[in-house]
mmCIF file of C-alpha atoms in Angstrom:
data_model
loop_
_atom_site.group_PDB
_atom_site.id
_atom_site.type_symbol
_atom_site.label_atom_id
_atom_site.label_comp_id
_atom_site.label_asym_id
_atom_site.label_seq_id
_atom_site.Cartn_x
_atom_site.Cartn_y
_atom_site.Cartn_z
ATOM 1 C CA ASP A 98 172.830 120.289 27.221
ATOM 2 C CA ILE A 99 169.604 117.619 27.222
ATOM 3 C CA GLN A 100 170.560 114.587 28.587
ATOM 4 C CA MET A 101 168.585 111.480 27.227
ATOM 5 C CA THR A 102 168.256 108.715 29.875
ATOM 6 C CA GLN A 103 167.325 105.273 27.782
ATOM 7 C CA SER A 104 165.813 101.904 29.651
ATOM 8 C CA PRO A 105 166.341 99.422 29.890
ATOM 9 C CA PRO A 106 169.842 98.864 28.610
ATOM 10 C CA SER A 107 169.460 95.563 27.046
ATOM 11 C CA LEU A 108 166.311 93.101 27.238
ATOM 12 C CA SER A 109 166.029 89.090 25.980
ATOM 13 C CA ALA A 110 162.721 88.512 24.431
ATOM 14 C CA SER A 111 161.029 86.250 22.043
ATOM 15 C CA VAL A 112 159.684 85.888 18.342
ATOM 16 C CA GLY A 113 156.233 87.461 18.773
ATOM 17 C CA ASP A 114 156.833 89.338 22.287
ATOM 18 C CA ARG A 115 155.974 92.823 22.655
ATOM 19 C CA VAL A 116 158.596 95.058 23.481
ATOM 20 C CA THR A 117 158.862 98.369 24.911
ATOM 21 C CA ILE A 118 162.040 100.765 25.215
ATOM 22 C CA THR A 119 161.923 104.166 27.439
ATOM 23 C CA CYS A 120 163.456 107.437 26.771
ATOM 24 C CA ARG A 121 163.323 110.603 28.977
ATOM 25 C CA ALA A 122 164.788 113.938 28.349
ATOM 26 C CA SER A 123 166.069 115.852 30.969
ATOM 27 C CA GLN A 124 163.987 118.675 29.528
ATOM 28 C CA ASN A 125 161.542 119.574 27.196
ATOM 29 C CA VAL A 126 162.189 118.183 23.454
ATOM 30 C CA GLY A 127 158.956 119.098 22.363
ATOM 31 C CA LYS A 128 157.731 116.130 19.584
ATOM 32 C CA TYR A 129 161.386 116.097 18.365
ATOM 33 C CA LEU A 130 162.499 112.666 19.015
ATOM 34 C CA ALA A 131 163.867 110.012 16.603
ATOM 35 C CA TRP A 132 164.118 106.692 17.195
ATOM 36 C CA PHE A 133 167.030 104.589 15.312
ATOM 37 C CA GLN A 134 167.892 101.090 14.982
ATOM 38 C CA GLN A 135 171.491 99.257 14.323
ATOM 39 C CA LYS A 136 172.689 96.053 13.911
ATOM 40 C CA PRO A 137 176.532 95.207 14.636
ATOM 41 C CA GLY A 138 178.738 96.456 11.797
ATOM 42 C CA LYS A 139 176.259 98.395 10.260
ATOM 43 C CA ALA A 140 175.042 102.125 10.029
ATOM 44 C CA PRO A 141 172.274 103.310 12.161
ATOM 45 C CA LYS A 142 168.541 103.206 10.398
ATOM 46 C CA ALA A 143 165.758 105.604 10.937
ATOM 47 C CA LEU A 144 162.509 104.308 12.375
ATOM 48 C CA ILE A 145 160.543 107.352 13.804
ATOM 49 C CA TYR A 146 160.733 110.795 13.642
ATOM 50 C CA VAL A 147 158.646 113.652 15.377
ATOM 51 C CA SER A 148 158.194 110.901 18.392
ATOM 52 C CA SER A 149 155.474 108.686 16.476
ATOM 53 C CA THR A 150 155.919 109.031 12.745
ATOM 54 C CA LEU A 151 157.039 106.245 10.645
ATOM 55 C CA GLN A 152 160.157 106.738 8.719
ATOM 56 C CA SER A 153 158.725 105.395 4.928
ATOM 57 C CA GLY A 154 159.170 101.587 4.724
ATOM 58 C CA VAL A 155 159.660 100.864 8.510
ATOM 59 C CA PRO A 156 156.868 98.081 9.431
ATOM 60 C CA SER A 157 153.848 99.060 11.183
ATOM 61 C CA ARG A 158 154.877 96.880 13.965
ATOM 62 C CA PHE A 159 156.661 99.556 15.503
ATOM 63 C CA THR A 160 154.992 102.687 17.242
ATOM 64 C CA GLY A 161 156.411 105.829 19.027
ATOM 65 C CA THR A 162 154.387 107.539 21.486
ATOM 66 C CA ARG A 163 155.131 110.874 23.714
ATOM 67 C CA VAL A 164 154.232 111.930 27.259
ATOM 68 C CA GLY A 165 155.682 115.156 28.294
ATOM 69 C CA THR A 166 159.365 114.351 28.282
ATOM 70 C CA ASP A 167 158.601 110.338 28.489
ATOM 71 C CA PHE A 168 158.920 108.932 25.150
ATOM 72 C CA THR A 169 158.467 105.353 24.241
ATOM 73 C CA LEU A 170 159.239 102.852 21.364
ATOM 74 C CA THR A 171 157.185 99.709 21.094
ATOM 75 C CA ILE A 172 157.608 96.960 19.001
ATOM 76 C CA SER A 173 154.205 94.943 18.978
ATOM 77 C CA SER A 174 155.261 91.485 17.705
ATOM 78 C CA LEU A 175 159.520 91.211 17.543
ATOM 79 C CA GLN A 176 160.404 89.725 14.677
ATOM 80 C CA PRO A 177 163.917 88.156 13.567
ATOM 81 C CA ASP A 178 165.198 90.766 11.814
ATOM 82 C CA ASP A 179 164.455 93.151 15.096
ATOM 83 C CA PHE A 180 166.983 92.025 17.203
ATOM 84 C CA ALA A 181 169.465 94.873 17.203
ATOM 85 C CA THR A 182 170.174 97.912 19.604
ATOM 86 C CA TYR A 183 167.770 101.018 19.251
ATOM 87 C CA TYR A 184 168.582 104.393 20.166
ATOM 88 C CA CYS A 185 166.642 107.500 20.762
ATOM 89 C CA GLN A 186 167.674 111.225 20.124
ATOM 90 C CA GLN A 187 166.128 114.542 20.211
ATOM 91 C CA TYR A 188 166.810 117.079 17.392
ATOM 92 C CA HIS A 189 165.101 119.796 19.493
ATOM 93 C CA SER A 190 168.391 121.840 19.910
ATOM 94 C CA TYR A 191 171.714 121.601 19.573
ATOM 95 C CA PRO A 192 173.966 119.641 20.856
ATOM 96 C CA LEU A 193 171.780 116.705 19.556
ATOM 97 C CA THR A 194 171.660 114.049 21.913
ATOM 98 C CA PHE A 195 171.272 110.138 21.959
ATOM 99 C CA GLY A 196 170.062 107.937 24.574
ATOM 100 C CA GLY A 197 172.667 105.041 25.853
ATOM 101 C CA GLY A 198 171.028 102.212 23.799
ATOM 102 C CA THR A 199 168.747 99.407 24.228
ATOM 103 C CA LYS A 200 170.016 95.663 22.979
ATOM 104 C CA VAL A 201 167.340 93.411 22.600
ATOM 105 C CA GLU A 202 168.623 89.964 22.426
ATOM 106 C CA ILE A 203 167.228 86.622 21.642
ATOM 107 C CA GLU A 204 165.914 84.969 24.725
ATOM 108 C CA GLU B 127 166.796 106.504 -3.082
ATOM 109 C CA GLY B 128 170.805 107.427 -3.307
ATOM 110 C CA GLN B 129 173.713 106.534 -1.093
ATOM 111 C CA LEU B 130 176.458 108.027 1.091
ATOM 112 C CA SER B 131 179.670 106.473 1.479
ATOM 113 C CA ALA B 132 182.127 108.040 3.854
ATOM 114 C CA SER B 133 186.155 107.614 3.238
ATOM 115 C CA GLY B 134 189.348 108.635 5.139
ATOM 116 C CA GLY B 135 189.472 107.059 8.079
ATOM 117 C CA GLY B 136 192.497 105.482 9.088
ATOM 118 C CA LEU B 137 195.121 104.580 12.061
ATOM 119 C CA VAL B 138 196.999 107.883 12.821
ATOM 120 C CA HIS B 139 198.982 108.536 16.452
ATOM 121 C CA PRO B 140 197.513 111.224 18.933
ATOM 122 C CA GLY B 141 198.359 114.834 17.762
ATOM 123 C CA ASP B 142 197.922 113.810 14.172
ATOM 124 C CA SER B 143 195.214 114.981 11.192
ATOM 125 C CA LEU B 144 192.821 113.171 9.005
ATOM 126 C CA ARG B 145 190.140 114.608 7.073
ATOM 127 C CA LEU B 146 187.209 112.396 6.475
ATOM 128 C CA SER B 147 184.788 112.700 3.264
ATOM 129 C CA CYS B 148 181.061 112.130 2.764
ATOM 130 C CA ALA B 149 180.016 111.510 -0.890
ATOM 131 C CA ALA B 150 176.534 111.054 -2.209
ATOM 132 C CA SER B 151 175.492 109.209 -5.500
ATOM 133 C CA GLY B 152 171.835 109.306 -6.580
ATOM 134 C CA LEU B 153 171.483 111.815 -4.069
ATOM 135 C CA THR B 154 172.034 116.000 -4.439
ATOM 136 C CA LEU B 155 173.604 116.840 -1.195
ATOM 137 C CA ARG B 156 172.924 120.809 -1.481
ATOM 138 C CA ASP B 157 169.215 120.157 -0.685
ATOM 139 C CA TYR B 158 170.472 119.086 2.733
ATOM 140 C CA SER B 159 171.840 119.844 6.251
ATOM 141 C CA MET B 160 174.300 117.240 6.775
ATOM 142 C CA THR B 161 175.542 115.558 10.224
ATOM 143 C CA TRP B 162 178.390 113.778 11.183
ATOM 144 C CA VAL B 163 177.899 111.100 14.290
ATOM 145 C CA ARG B 164 180.786 108.716 15.491
ATOM 146 C CA GLN B 165 180.472 105.631 17.736
ATOM 147 C CA ALA B 166 183.427 104.306 19.539
ATOM 148 C CA PRO B 167 183.834 100.712 19.691
ATOM 149 C CA GLY B 168 181.160 99.293 22.004
ATOM 150 C CA LYS B 169 179.534 102.333 22.847
ATOM 151 C CA ALA B 170 176.664 104.910 21.690
ATOM 152 C CA LEU B 171 176.247 107.251 19.195
ATOM 153 C CA GLU B 172 177.258 110.629 19.877
ATOM 154 C CA TRP B 173 176.795 113.538 17.549
ATOM 155 C CA VAL B 174 179.810 115.343 16.587
ATOM 156 C CA SER B 175 179.092 118.370 14.202
ATOM 157 C CA SER B 176 176.261 119.458 11.576
ATOM 158 C CA ILE B 177 176.286 122.033 8.604
ATOM 159 C CA SER B 178 173.709 123.745 7.015
ATOM 160 C CA SER B 179 172.631 123.086 3.145
ATOM 161 C CA GLY B 180 174.433 126.282 1.983
ATOM 162 C CA GLY B 181 177.489 125.752 4.844
ATOM 163 C CA THR B 182 176.879 128.980 6.260
ATOM 164 C CA ASN B 183 175.869 127.763 9.990
ATOM 165 C CA LYS B 184 177.844 124.741 11.458
ATOM 166 C CA TYR B 185 177.512 123.386 14.731
ATOM 167 C CA TYR B 186 179.931 121.444 16.936
ATOM 168 C CA ALA B 187 179.960 118.725 19.824
ATOM 169 C CA ASP B 188 181.958 120.526 22.890
ATOM 170 C CA SER B 189 184.186 117.463 22.895
ATOM 171 C CA VAL B 190 185.630 118.512 18.995
ATOM 172 C CA LYS B 191 185.041 122.355 19.061
ATOM 173 C CA GLY B 192 188.323 124.519 18.168
ATOM 174 C CA ARG B 193 189.807 120.540 16.685
ATOM 175 C CA PHE B 194 187.432 119.798 13.943
ATOM 176 C CA THR B 195 186.060 121.810 11.203
ATOM 177 C CA VAL B 196 183.192 120.757 8.869
ATOM 178 C CA SER B 197 182.994 121.991 5.553
ATOM 179 C CA ARG B 198 180.949 120.749 1.849
ATOM 180 C CA ASP B 199 181.687 121.564 -1.579
ATOM 181 C CA ASN B 200 177.913 121.279 -3.068
ATOM 182 C CA ALA B 201 179.624 120.901 -6.695
ATOM 183 C CA ARG B 202 181.493 117.780 -5.675
ATOM 184 C CA ASN B 203 178.381 116.641 -3.874
ATOM 185 C CA THR B 204 180.825 116.053 -0.873
ATOM 186 C CA VAL B 205 180.916 116.937 2.946
ATOM 187 C CA TYR B 206 183.898 116.766 4.956
ATOM 188 C CA LEU B 207 185.218 116.625 8.486
ATOM 189 C CA GLN B 208 188.720 117.664 8.992
ATOM 190 C CA MET B 209 189.846 116.566 12.355
ATOM 191 C CA ASN B 210 193.039 117.917 13.865
ATOM 192 C CA SER B 211 195.042 117.507 17.196
ATOM 193 C CA LEU B 212 193.729 113.762 17.356
ATOM 194 C CA ARG B 213 193.069 112.453 20.273
ATOM 195 C CA VAL B 214 192.761 108.396 21.509
ATOM 196 C CA GLU B 215 189.051 109.744 22.424
ATOM 197 C CA ASP B 216 188.126 110.753 19.185
ATOM 198 C CA ALA B 217 188.588 107.099 17.732
ATOM 199 C CA GLY B 218 185.534 104.985 16.509
ATOM 200 C CA GLU B 219 183.524 104.899 13.546
ATOM 201 C CA TYR B 220 182.396 108.084 12.044
ATOM 202 C CA PHE B 221 179.088 107.931 10.218
ATOM 203 C CA CYS B 222 177.511 110.633 7.981
ATOM 204 C CA ALA B 223 173.803 111.367 7.755
ATOM 205 C CA LYS B 224 171.430 113.656 5.708
ATOM 206 C CA ARG B 225 168.814 115.695 6.602
ATOM 207 C CA GLY B 226 165.368 114.148 7.208
ATOM 208 C CA PRO B 227 161.794 115.548 6.706
ATOM 209 C CA SER B 228 161.991 116.995 10.410
ATOM 210 C CA CYS B 229 163.909 120.040 11.729
ATOM 211 C CA ASN B 230 163.402 122.435 14.678
ATOM 212 C CA GLY B 231 164.912 125.443 13.089
ATOM 213 C CA ASP B 232 168.559 124.190 12.385
ATOM 214 C CA SER B 233 168.547 121.112 14.426
ATOM 215 C CA CYS B 234 167.264 118.103 12.119
ATOM 216 C CA TYR B 235 166.523 114.337 12.081
ATOM 217 C CA SER B 236 168.538 112.207 9.913
ATOM 218 C CA ASP B 237 166.838 109.835 7.963
ATOM 219 C CA HIS B 238 169.584 108.791 5.832
ATOM 220 C CA TRP B 239 172.977 107.188 6.851
ATOM 221 C CA GLY B 240 176.273 106.012 5.025
ATOM 222 C CA GLN B 241 178.264 103.258 6.168
ATOM 223 C CA GLY B 242 180.955 104.399 8.245
ATOM 224 C CA THR B 243 184.775 105.032 8.039
ATOM 225 C CA LEU B 244 187.132 103.866 11.184
ATOM 226 C CA VAL B 245 189.531 106.125 12.947
ATOM 227 C CA THR B 246 191.895 104.792 15.102
ATOM 228 C CA VAL B 247 194.130 106.841 17.114
ATOM 229 C CA SER B 248 196.737 105.065 18.831
ATOM 230 C CA SER B 249 200.278 105.761 19.730
#
């Protein structure tokens, strides 16, 4: 199985900060990496697919990049609505696997 | 965009069975492969199972293989997850999600998720 190692597990930031979350795949997943946002008690919300393509309706402050098996989600200017937990997921092959999540909290 | 709604969760004992349903409104599920993902309280998301649009191809996590069965009734616009021999570690919120605009073969990204249904397994 492909392991997805996400870091950091949590971070504290302020509104307006630039935030970066990383995800490393244990083997090649090509471009097939997605990012999700989840708020407490809610279903996950799709943000990015094929490493860098924004899901329709997602603000442009969210950016995804890929270098080999390393993936990054960047929020350029953190907004109050962005405080949540973020997950990466590879969909290169079954079993689909998620990272452990990154909780973005208010500093 | 339509809505997905998962139901069928509840409190059961170890060894019991449950059938979860994922119904769609404003969305034609037969056009999409579908996926079930679960989340234990306070834990990360975990993929459980996926089924192709026609129902022919089915995929399972090792942790549920042989105990869970995914199926679909496209006429009823509903996907199911039959869960047998439930274990304490199967407890959590179960979400259904539809295939998004990107796949690698049969492995697809999920772009639209329904609200979950809670499964509690306790003796």
